[in-house]
Short mmCIF file of C-alpha atoms and ligand atoms in Angstrom, two decimals:
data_model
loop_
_atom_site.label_atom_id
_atom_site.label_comp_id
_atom_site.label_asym_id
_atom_site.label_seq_id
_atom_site.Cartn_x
_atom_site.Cartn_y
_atom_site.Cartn_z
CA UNK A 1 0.00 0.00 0.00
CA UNK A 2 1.67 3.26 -0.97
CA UNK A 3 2.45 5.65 1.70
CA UNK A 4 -0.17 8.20 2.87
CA UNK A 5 1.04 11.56 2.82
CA UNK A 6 -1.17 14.78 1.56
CA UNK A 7 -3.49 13.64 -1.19
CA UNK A 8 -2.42 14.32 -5.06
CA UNK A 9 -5.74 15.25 -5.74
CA UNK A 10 -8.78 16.03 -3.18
CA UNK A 11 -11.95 16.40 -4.44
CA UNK A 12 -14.54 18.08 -1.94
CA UNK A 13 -18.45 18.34 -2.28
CA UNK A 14 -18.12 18.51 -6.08
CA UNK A 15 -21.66 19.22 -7.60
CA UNK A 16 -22.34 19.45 -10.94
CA UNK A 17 -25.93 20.22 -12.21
CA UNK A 18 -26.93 20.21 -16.18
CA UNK A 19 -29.64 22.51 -16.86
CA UNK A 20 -32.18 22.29 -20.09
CA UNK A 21 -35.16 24.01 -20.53
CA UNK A 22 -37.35 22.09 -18.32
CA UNK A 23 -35.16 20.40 -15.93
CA UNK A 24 -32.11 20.25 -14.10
CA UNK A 25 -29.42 17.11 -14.23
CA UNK A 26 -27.28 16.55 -10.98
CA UNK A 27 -25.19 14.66 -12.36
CA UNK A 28 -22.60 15.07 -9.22
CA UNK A 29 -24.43 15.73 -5.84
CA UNK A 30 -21.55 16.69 -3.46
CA UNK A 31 -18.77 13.72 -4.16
CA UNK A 32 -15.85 13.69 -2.55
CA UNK A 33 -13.20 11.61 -2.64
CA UNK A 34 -8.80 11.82 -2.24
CA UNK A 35 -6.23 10.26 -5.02
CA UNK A 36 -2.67 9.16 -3.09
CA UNK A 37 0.20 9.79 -4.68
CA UNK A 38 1.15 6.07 -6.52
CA UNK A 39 -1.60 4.86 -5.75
CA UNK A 40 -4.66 3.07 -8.00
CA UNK A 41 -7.88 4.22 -7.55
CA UNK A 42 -10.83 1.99 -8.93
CA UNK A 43 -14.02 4.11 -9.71
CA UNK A 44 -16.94 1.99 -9.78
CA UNK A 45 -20.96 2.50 -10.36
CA UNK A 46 -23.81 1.47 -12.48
CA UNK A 47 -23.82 3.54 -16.09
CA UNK A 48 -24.58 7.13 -15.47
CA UNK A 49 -24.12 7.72 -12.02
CA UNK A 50 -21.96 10.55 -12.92
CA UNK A 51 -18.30 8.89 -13.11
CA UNK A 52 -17.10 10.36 -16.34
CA UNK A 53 -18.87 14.06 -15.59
CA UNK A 54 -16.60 13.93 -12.60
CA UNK A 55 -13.39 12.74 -14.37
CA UNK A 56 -13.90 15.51 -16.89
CA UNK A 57 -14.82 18.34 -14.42
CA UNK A 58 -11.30 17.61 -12.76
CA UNK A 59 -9.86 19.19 -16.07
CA UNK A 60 -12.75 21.18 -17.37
CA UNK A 61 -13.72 19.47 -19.99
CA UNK A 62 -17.41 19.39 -19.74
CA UNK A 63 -18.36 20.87 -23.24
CA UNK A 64 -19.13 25.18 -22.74
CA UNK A 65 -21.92 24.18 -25.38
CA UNK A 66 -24.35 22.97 -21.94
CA UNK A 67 -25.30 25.23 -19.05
CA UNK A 68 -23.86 23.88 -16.60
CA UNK A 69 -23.40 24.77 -12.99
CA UNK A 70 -20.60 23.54 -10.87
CA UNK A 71 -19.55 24.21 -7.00
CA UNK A 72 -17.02 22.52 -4.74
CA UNK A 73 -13.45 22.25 -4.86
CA UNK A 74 -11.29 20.13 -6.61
CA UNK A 75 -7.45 20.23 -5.26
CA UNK A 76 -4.83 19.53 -7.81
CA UNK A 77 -1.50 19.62 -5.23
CA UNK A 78 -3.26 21.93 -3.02
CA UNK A 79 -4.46 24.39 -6.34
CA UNK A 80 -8.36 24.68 -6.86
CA UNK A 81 -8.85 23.75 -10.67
CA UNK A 82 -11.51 24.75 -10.69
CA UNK A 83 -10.90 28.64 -9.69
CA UNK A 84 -7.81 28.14 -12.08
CA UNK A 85 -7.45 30.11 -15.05
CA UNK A 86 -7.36 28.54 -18.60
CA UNK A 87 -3.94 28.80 -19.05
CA UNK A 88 -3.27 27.19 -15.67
CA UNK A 89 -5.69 24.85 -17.37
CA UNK A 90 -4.03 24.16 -20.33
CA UNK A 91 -0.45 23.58 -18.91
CA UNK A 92 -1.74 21.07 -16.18
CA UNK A 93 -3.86 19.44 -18.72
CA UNK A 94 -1.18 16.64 -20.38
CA UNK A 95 1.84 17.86 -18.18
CA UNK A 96 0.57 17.20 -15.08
CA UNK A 97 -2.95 15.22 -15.04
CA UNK A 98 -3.60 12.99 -18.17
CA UNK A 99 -7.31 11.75 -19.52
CA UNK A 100 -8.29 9.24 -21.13
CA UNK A 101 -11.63 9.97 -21.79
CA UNK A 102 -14.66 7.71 -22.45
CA UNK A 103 -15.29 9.06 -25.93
CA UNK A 104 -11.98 9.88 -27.45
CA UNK A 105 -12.88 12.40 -29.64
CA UNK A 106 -13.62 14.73 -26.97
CA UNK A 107 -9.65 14.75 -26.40
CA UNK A 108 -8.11 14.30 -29.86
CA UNK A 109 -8.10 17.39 -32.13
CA UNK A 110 -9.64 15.68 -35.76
CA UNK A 111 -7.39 18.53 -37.61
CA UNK A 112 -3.80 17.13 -36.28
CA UNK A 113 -2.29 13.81 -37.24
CA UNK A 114 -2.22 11.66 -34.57
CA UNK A 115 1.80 11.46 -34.63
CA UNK A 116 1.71 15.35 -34.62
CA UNK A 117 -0.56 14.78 -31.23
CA UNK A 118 1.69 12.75 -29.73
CA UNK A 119 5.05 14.41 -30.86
CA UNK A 120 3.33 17.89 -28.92
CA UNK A 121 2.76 15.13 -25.75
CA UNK A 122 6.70 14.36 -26.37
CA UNK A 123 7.88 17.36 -26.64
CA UNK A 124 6.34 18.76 -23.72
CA UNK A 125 9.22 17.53 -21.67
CA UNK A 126 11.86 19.30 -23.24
CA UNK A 127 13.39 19.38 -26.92
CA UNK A 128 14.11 15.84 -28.63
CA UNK A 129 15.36 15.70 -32.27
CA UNK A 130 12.57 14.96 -34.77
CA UNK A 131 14.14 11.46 -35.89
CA UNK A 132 14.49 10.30 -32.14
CA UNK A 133 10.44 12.18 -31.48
CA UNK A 134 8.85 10.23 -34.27
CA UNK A 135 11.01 6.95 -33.41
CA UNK A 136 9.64 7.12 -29.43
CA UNK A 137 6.10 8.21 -30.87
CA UNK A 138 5.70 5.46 -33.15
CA UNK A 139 7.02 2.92 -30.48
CA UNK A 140 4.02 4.09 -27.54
CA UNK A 141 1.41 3.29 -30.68
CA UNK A 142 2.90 -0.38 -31.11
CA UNK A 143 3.17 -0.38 -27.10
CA UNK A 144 -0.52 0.23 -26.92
CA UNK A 145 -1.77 -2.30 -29.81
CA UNK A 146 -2.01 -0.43 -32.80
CA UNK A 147 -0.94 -2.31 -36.06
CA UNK A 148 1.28 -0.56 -38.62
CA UNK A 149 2.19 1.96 -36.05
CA UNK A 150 4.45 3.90 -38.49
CA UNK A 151 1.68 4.04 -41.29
CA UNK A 152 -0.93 4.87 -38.54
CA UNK A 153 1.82 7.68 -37.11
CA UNK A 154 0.86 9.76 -40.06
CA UNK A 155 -3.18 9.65 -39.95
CA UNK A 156 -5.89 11.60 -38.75
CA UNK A 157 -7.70 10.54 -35.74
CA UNK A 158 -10.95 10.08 -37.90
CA UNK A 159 -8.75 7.10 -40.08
CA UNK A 160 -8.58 5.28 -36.63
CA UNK A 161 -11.52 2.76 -35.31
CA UNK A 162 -12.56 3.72 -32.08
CA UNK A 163 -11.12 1.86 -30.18
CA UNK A 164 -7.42 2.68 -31.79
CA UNK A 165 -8.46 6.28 -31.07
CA UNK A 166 -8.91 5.38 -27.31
CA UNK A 167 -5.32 3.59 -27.56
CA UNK A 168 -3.97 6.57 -29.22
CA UNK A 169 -5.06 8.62 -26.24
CA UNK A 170 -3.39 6.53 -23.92
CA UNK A 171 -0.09 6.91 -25.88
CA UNK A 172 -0.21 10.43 -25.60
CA UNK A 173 -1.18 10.44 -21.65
CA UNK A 174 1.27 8.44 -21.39
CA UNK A 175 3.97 10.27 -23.29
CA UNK A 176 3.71 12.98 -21.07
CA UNK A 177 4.59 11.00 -18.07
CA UNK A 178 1.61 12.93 -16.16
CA UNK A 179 1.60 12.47 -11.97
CA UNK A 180 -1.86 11.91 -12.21
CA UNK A 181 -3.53 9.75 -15.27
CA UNK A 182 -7.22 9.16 -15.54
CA UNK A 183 -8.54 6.16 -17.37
CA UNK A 184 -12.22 6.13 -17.87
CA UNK A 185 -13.33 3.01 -19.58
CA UNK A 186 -9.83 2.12 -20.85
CA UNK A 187 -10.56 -1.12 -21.99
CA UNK A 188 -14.28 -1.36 -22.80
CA UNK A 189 -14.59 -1.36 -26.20
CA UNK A 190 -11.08 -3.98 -26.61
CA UNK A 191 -10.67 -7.53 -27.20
CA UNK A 192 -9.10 -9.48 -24.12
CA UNK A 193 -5.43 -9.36 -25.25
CA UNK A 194 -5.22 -5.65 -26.13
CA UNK A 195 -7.14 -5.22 -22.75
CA UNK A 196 -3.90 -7.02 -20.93
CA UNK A 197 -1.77 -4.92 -23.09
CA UNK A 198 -3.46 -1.71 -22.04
CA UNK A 199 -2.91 -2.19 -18.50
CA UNK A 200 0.55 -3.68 -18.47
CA UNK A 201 1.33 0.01 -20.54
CA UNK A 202 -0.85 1.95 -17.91
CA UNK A 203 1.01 -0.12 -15.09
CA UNK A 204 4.28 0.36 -16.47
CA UNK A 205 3.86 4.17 -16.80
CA UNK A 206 2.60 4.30 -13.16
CA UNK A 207 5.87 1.78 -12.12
CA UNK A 208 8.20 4.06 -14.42
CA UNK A 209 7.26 7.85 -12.93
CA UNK A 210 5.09 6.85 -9.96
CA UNK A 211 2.12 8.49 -11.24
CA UNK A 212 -1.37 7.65 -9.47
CA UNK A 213 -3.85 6.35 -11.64
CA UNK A 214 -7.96 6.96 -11.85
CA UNK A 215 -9.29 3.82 -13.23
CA UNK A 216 -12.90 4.04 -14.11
CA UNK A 217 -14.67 0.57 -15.34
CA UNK A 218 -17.62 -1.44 -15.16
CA UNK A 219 -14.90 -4.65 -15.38
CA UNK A 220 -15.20 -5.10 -11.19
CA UNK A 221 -12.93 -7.73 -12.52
CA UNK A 222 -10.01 -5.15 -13.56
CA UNK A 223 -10.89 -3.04 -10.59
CA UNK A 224 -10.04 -6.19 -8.26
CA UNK A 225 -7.00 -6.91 -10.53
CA UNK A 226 -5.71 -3.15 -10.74
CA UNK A 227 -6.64 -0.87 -7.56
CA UNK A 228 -5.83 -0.22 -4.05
CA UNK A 229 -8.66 1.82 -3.07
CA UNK A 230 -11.89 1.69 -4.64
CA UNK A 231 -14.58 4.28 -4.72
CA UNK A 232 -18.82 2.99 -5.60
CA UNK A 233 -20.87 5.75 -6.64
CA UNK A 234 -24.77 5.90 -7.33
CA UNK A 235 -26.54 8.55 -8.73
CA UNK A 236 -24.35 11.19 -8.69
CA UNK A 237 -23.09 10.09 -5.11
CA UNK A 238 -20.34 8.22 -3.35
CA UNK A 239 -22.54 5.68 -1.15
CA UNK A 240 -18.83 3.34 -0.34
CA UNK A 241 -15.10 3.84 -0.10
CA UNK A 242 -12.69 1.16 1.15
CA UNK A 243 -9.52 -0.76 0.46
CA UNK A 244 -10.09 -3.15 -2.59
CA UNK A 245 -9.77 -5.88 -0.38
CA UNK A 246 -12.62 -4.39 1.75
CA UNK A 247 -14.36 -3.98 -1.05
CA UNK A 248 -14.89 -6.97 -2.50
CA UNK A 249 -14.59 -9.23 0.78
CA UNK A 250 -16.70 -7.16 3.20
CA UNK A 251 -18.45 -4.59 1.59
CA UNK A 252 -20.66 -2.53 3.50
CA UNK A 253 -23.54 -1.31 1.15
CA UNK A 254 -26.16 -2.88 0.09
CA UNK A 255 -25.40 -1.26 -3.31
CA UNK A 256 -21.32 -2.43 -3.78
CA UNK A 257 -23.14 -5.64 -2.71
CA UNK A 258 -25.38 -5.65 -5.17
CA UNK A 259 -22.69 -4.72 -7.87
CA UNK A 260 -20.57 -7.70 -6.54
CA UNK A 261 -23.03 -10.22 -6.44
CA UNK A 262 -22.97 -9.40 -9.91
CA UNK A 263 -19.42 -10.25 -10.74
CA UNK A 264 -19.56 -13.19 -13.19
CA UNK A 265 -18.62 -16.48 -11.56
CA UNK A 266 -15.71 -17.02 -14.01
CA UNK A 267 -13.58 -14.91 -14.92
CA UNK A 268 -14.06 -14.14 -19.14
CA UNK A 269 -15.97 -12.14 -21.18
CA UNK A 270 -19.10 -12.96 -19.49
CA UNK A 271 -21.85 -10.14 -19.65
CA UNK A 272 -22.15 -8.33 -16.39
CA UNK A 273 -25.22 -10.26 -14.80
CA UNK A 274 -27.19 -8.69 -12.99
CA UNK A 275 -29.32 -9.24 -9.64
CA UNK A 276 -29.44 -5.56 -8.29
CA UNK A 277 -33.58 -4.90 -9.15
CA UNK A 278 -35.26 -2.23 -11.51
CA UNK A 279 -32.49 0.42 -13.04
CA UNK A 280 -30.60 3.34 -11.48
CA UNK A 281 -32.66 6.74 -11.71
CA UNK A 282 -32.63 9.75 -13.64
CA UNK A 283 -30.93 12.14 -12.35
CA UNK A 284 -33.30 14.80 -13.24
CA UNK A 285 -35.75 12.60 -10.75
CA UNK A 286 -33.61 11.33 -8.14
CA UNK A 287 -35.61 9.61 -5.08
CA UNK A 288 -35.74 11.56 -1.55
CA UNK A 289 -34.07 10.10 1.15
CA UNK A 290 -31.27 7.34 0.58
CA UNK A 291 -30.86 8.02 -3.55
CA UNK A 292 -31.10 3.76 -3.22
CA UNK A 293 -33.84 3.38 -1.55
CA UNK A 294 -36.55 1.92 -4.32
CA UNK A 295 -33.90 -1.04 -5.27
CA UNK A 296 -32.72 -1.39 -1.79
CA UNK A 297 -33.09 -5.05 -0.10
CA UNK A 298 -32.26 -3.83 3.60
CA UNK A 299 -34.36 -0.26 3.09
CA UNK A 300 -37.66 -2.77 3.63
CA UNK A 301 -40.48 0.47 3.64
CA UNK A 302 -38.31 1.79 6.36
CA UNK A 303 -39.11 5.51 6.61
CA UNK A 304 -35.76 7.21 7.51
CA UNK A 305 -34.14 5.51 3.95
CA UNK A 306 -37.28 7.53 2.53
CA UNK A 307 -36.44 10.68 4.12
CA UNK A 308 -33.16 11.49 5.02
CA UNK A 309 -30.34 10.92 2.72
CA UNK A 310 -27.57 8.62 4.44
CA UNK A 311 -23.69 10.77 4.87
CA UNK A 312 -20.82 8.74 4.13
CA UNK A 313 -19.50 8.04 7.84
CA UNK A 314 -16.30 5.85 8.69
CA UNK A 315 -17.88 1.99 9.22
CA UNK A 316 -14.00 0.57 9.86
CA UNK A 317 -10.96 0.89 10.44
CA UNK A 318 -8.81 1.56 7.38
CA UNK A 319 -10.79 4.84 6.23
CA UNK A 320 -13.67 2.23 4.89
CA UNK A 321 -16.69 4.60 4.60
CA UNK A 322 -20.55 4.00 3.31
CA UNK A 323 -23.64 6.08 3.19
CA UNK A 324 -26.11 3.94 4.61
CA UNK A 325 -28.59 3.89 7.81
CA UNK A 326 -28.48 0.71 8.29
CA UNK A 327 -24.70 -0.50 7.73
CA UNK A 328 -24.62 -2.27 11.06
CA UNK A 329 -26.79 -4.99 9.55
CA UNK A 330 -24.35 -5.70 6.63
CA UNK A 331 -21.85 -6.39 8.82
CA UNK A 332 -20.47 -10.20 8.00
CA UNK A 333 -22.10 -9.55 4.83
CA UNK A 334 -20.15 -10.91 1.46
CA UNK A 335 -21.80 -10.68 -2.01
CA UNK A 336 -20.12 -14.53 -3.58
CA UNK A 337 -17.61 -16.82 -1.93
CA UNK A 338 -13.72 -14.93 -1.89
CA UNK A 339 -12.95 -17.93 -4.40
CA UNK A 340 -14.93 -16.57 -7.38
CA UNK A 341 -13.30 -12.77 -7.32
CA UNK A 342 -11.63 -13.56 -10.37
CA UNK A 343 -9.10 -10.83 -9.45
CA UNK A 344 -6.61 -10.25 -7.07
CA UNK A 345 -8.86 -9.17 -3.97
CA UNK A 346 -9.65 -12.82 -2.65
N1 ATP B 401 -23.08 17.47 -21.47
C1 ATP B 401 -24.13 17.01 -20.78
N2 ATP B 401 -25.32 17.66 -20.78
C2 ATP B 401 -26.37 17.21 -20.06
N3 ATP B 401 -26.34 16.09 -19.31
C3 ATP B 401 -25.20 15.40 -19.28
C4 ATP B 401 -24.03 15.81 -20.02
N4 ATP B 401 -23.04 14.91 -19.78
C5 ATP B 401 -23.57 13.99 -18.95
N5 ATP B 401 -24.85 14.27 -18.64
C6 ATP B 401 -25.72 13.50 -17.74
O1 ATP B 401 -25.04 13.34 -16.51
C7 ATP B 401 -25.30 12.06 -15.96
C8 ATP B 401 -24.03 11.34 -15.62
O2 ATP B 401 -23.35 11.00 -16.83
P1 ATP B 401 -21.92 10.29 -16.87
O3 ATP B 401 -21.50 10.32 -18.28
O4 ATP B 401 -21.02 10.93 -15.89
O5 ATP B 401 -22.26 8.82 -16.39
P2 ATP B 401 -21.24 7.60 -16.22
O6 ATP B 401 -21.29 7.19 -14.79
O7 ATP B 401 -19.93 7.94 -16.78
O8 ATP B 401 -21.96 6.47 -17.09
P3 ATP B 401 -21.31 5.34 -18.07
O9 ATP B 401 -20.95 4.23 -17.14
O10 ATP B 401 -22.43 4.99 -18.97
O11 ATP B 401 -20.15 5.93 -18.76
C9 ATP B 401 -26.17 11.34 -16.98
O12 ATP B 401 -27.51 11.46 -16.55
C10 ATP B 401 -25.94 12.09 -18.24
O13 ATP B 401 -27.07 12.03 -19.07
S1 SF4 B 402 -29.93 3.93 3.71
FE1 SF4 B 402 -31.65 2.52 3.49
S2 SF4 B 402 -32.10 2.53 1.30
FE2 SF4 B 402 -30.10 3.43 1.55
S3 SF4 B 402 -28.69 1.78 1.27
FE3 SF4 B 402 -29.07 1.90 3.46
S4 SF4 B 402 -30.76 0.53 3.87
FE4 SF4 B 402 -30.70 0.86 1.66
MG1 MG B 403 -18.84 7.28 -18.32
#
């Protein structure tokens, strides 16, 4: 377990509401959560519970096009980023804190050659001869997967499938040799053996410059297999926080139990099953109380899951935290037997 000095990155009450015409979005309803320095940080939760609007808010990326309104703090090394200007912005962004976003096209620019993107990531760190940039550049594409790497140097991003464009992107984050990198769905849309690939590069980069990584992934697989810390969120909220271990062998939501029950029995390229009931809300209609509470198994009618929303409170030792009324029932609780993890958290 890496050591624990000040965080890298603190994020505190973020809260980030979308606004149409006739409703509002909360996307992020007052998350908070710390990165370590070296450390792996798995960010779990059912599709839109407001993962990637958080990874993007950390460096501004959620498009100007939408009215959106954000409040909180998010502490880059002790700076706000979000009270930073846009050229404090733009130098952190690549230098300092690497995305890889979900959709890779909110990243790449579609005008530049990808070789010219990278070769910008390269140079970054000081002035390298042209011959010895394009040598290195083409090397991280055949490092991440991509075929022809020296034909594919000299394309546009649009010439790339999506998934090369996502592999692309994690050349270039890690080119820069950021001390924070943030994967969001790295390996989603990849075939198992470019998946391996992916992390060993992501793992190598973190081994090589001691970077801290944000791994965001429905794989709970992955997130056993890469993470030290893991962090569940629902509905725009953090309802669990623990050690991966204590994740996966005691967790102490019903939710993460949920999730975790759902972990395929084998490990493959199963579909993620599952057992948790009905769907997560809309977050233009989120339910009072405990944001859980109509899929809930231990909220049983009770009134106070109706009413008042559960804070996330310590539950154990080892900073293991959960938003729930009732945690002192779960305790003993574990979602399938340690020997079916698949990962490394049995
Ligand atoms: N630009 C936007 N304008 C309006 N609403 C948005 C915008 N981006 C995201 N949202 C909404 O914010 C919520 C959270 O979305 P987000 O993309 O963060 O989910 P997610 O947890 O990353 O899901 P997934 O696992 O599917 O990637 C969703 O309800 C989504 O519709
Ligand atoms: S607070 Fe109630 S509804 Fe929410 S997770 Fe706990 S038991 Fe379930
Ligand atoms: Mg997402």
């Amino acid at each position: 377990m890496p050591e624990r000095d000040a965080p890298l990155l603190s994020i505190r009450d973020l809260r980030i509401t979308f606004r149409t015409r006739t409703e509002s979005v909360r996307a992020v309803d007052g998350v908070s959560f710390d990165v370590y320095r070296g450390e792996t940080l798995g960010v779990v939760g059912e599709s839109g519970c407001g993962k990637s609007v958080t990874m993007l808010s950390v460096l501004r990326l959620i498009p100007p096009s939408t009215r959106v309104e954000t409040s909180g703090q998010i502490l880059f090394d002790g700076k706000n980023l979000l009270q930073a200007s846009k050229r404090e912005i733009r130098h952190i962004r690549g230098r300092r804190i690497a995305l890889i976003p979900q959709d890779p096209m909110t990243c790449l620019d579609p005008v530049l050659k990808v070789g010219r993107q990278i070769r910008e990531a390269l140079e970054a760190h000081g002035k390298l001869d042209a011959a010895e940039v394009e040598r290195r550049g083409v090397a991280l594409l055949e490092t991440v997967g991509i075929p022809e790497a020296g034909r594919r140097y000299d394309q546009f991003p649009h010439e790339y499938s999506g998934g090369m464009r996502q592999r692309a992107m994690i050349a270039m984050g890690v080119a820069n040799a950021p001390s924070l990198l943030i994967a969001d769905e790295p390996t989603t849309a990849l075939d198992v053996t470019i998946q391996a690939q992916i992390m060993d590069v992501l793992r190598a980069a973190q081994r090589d410059t001691g970077a801290s990584l944000v791994l965001v992934s429905h794989d709970l697989g992955l997130i056993a297999e890469m993470a030290d810390r893991v962090v569940v969120m629902y509905a725009g909220h953090v309802v669990e926080s623990a050690a991966v271990q204590a994740i996966f062998s005691a967790p102490r939501h019903p939710y993460t139990l949920g999730l975790i029950g759902s972990l395929p029995q084998t490990t493959g390229n199963e579909k993620w099953l599952r057992p948790i009931p009905g769907s997560p809300p809309d977050l233009a209609h989120v339910p009072s109380g405990c944001p859980f509470h109509p899929r809930c198994f231990l909220a049983r009618g009770r009134e106070i899951c109706r009413t008042t929303r559960p804070e996330l409170q310590s539950v154990a030792a080892g900073e293991h935290r959960s938003a729930c009324h009732f945690v002192a029932e779960l305790e003993g609780a574990s979602a399938v037997p340690a020997a079916t993890h698949g990962g490394g958290a049995a």
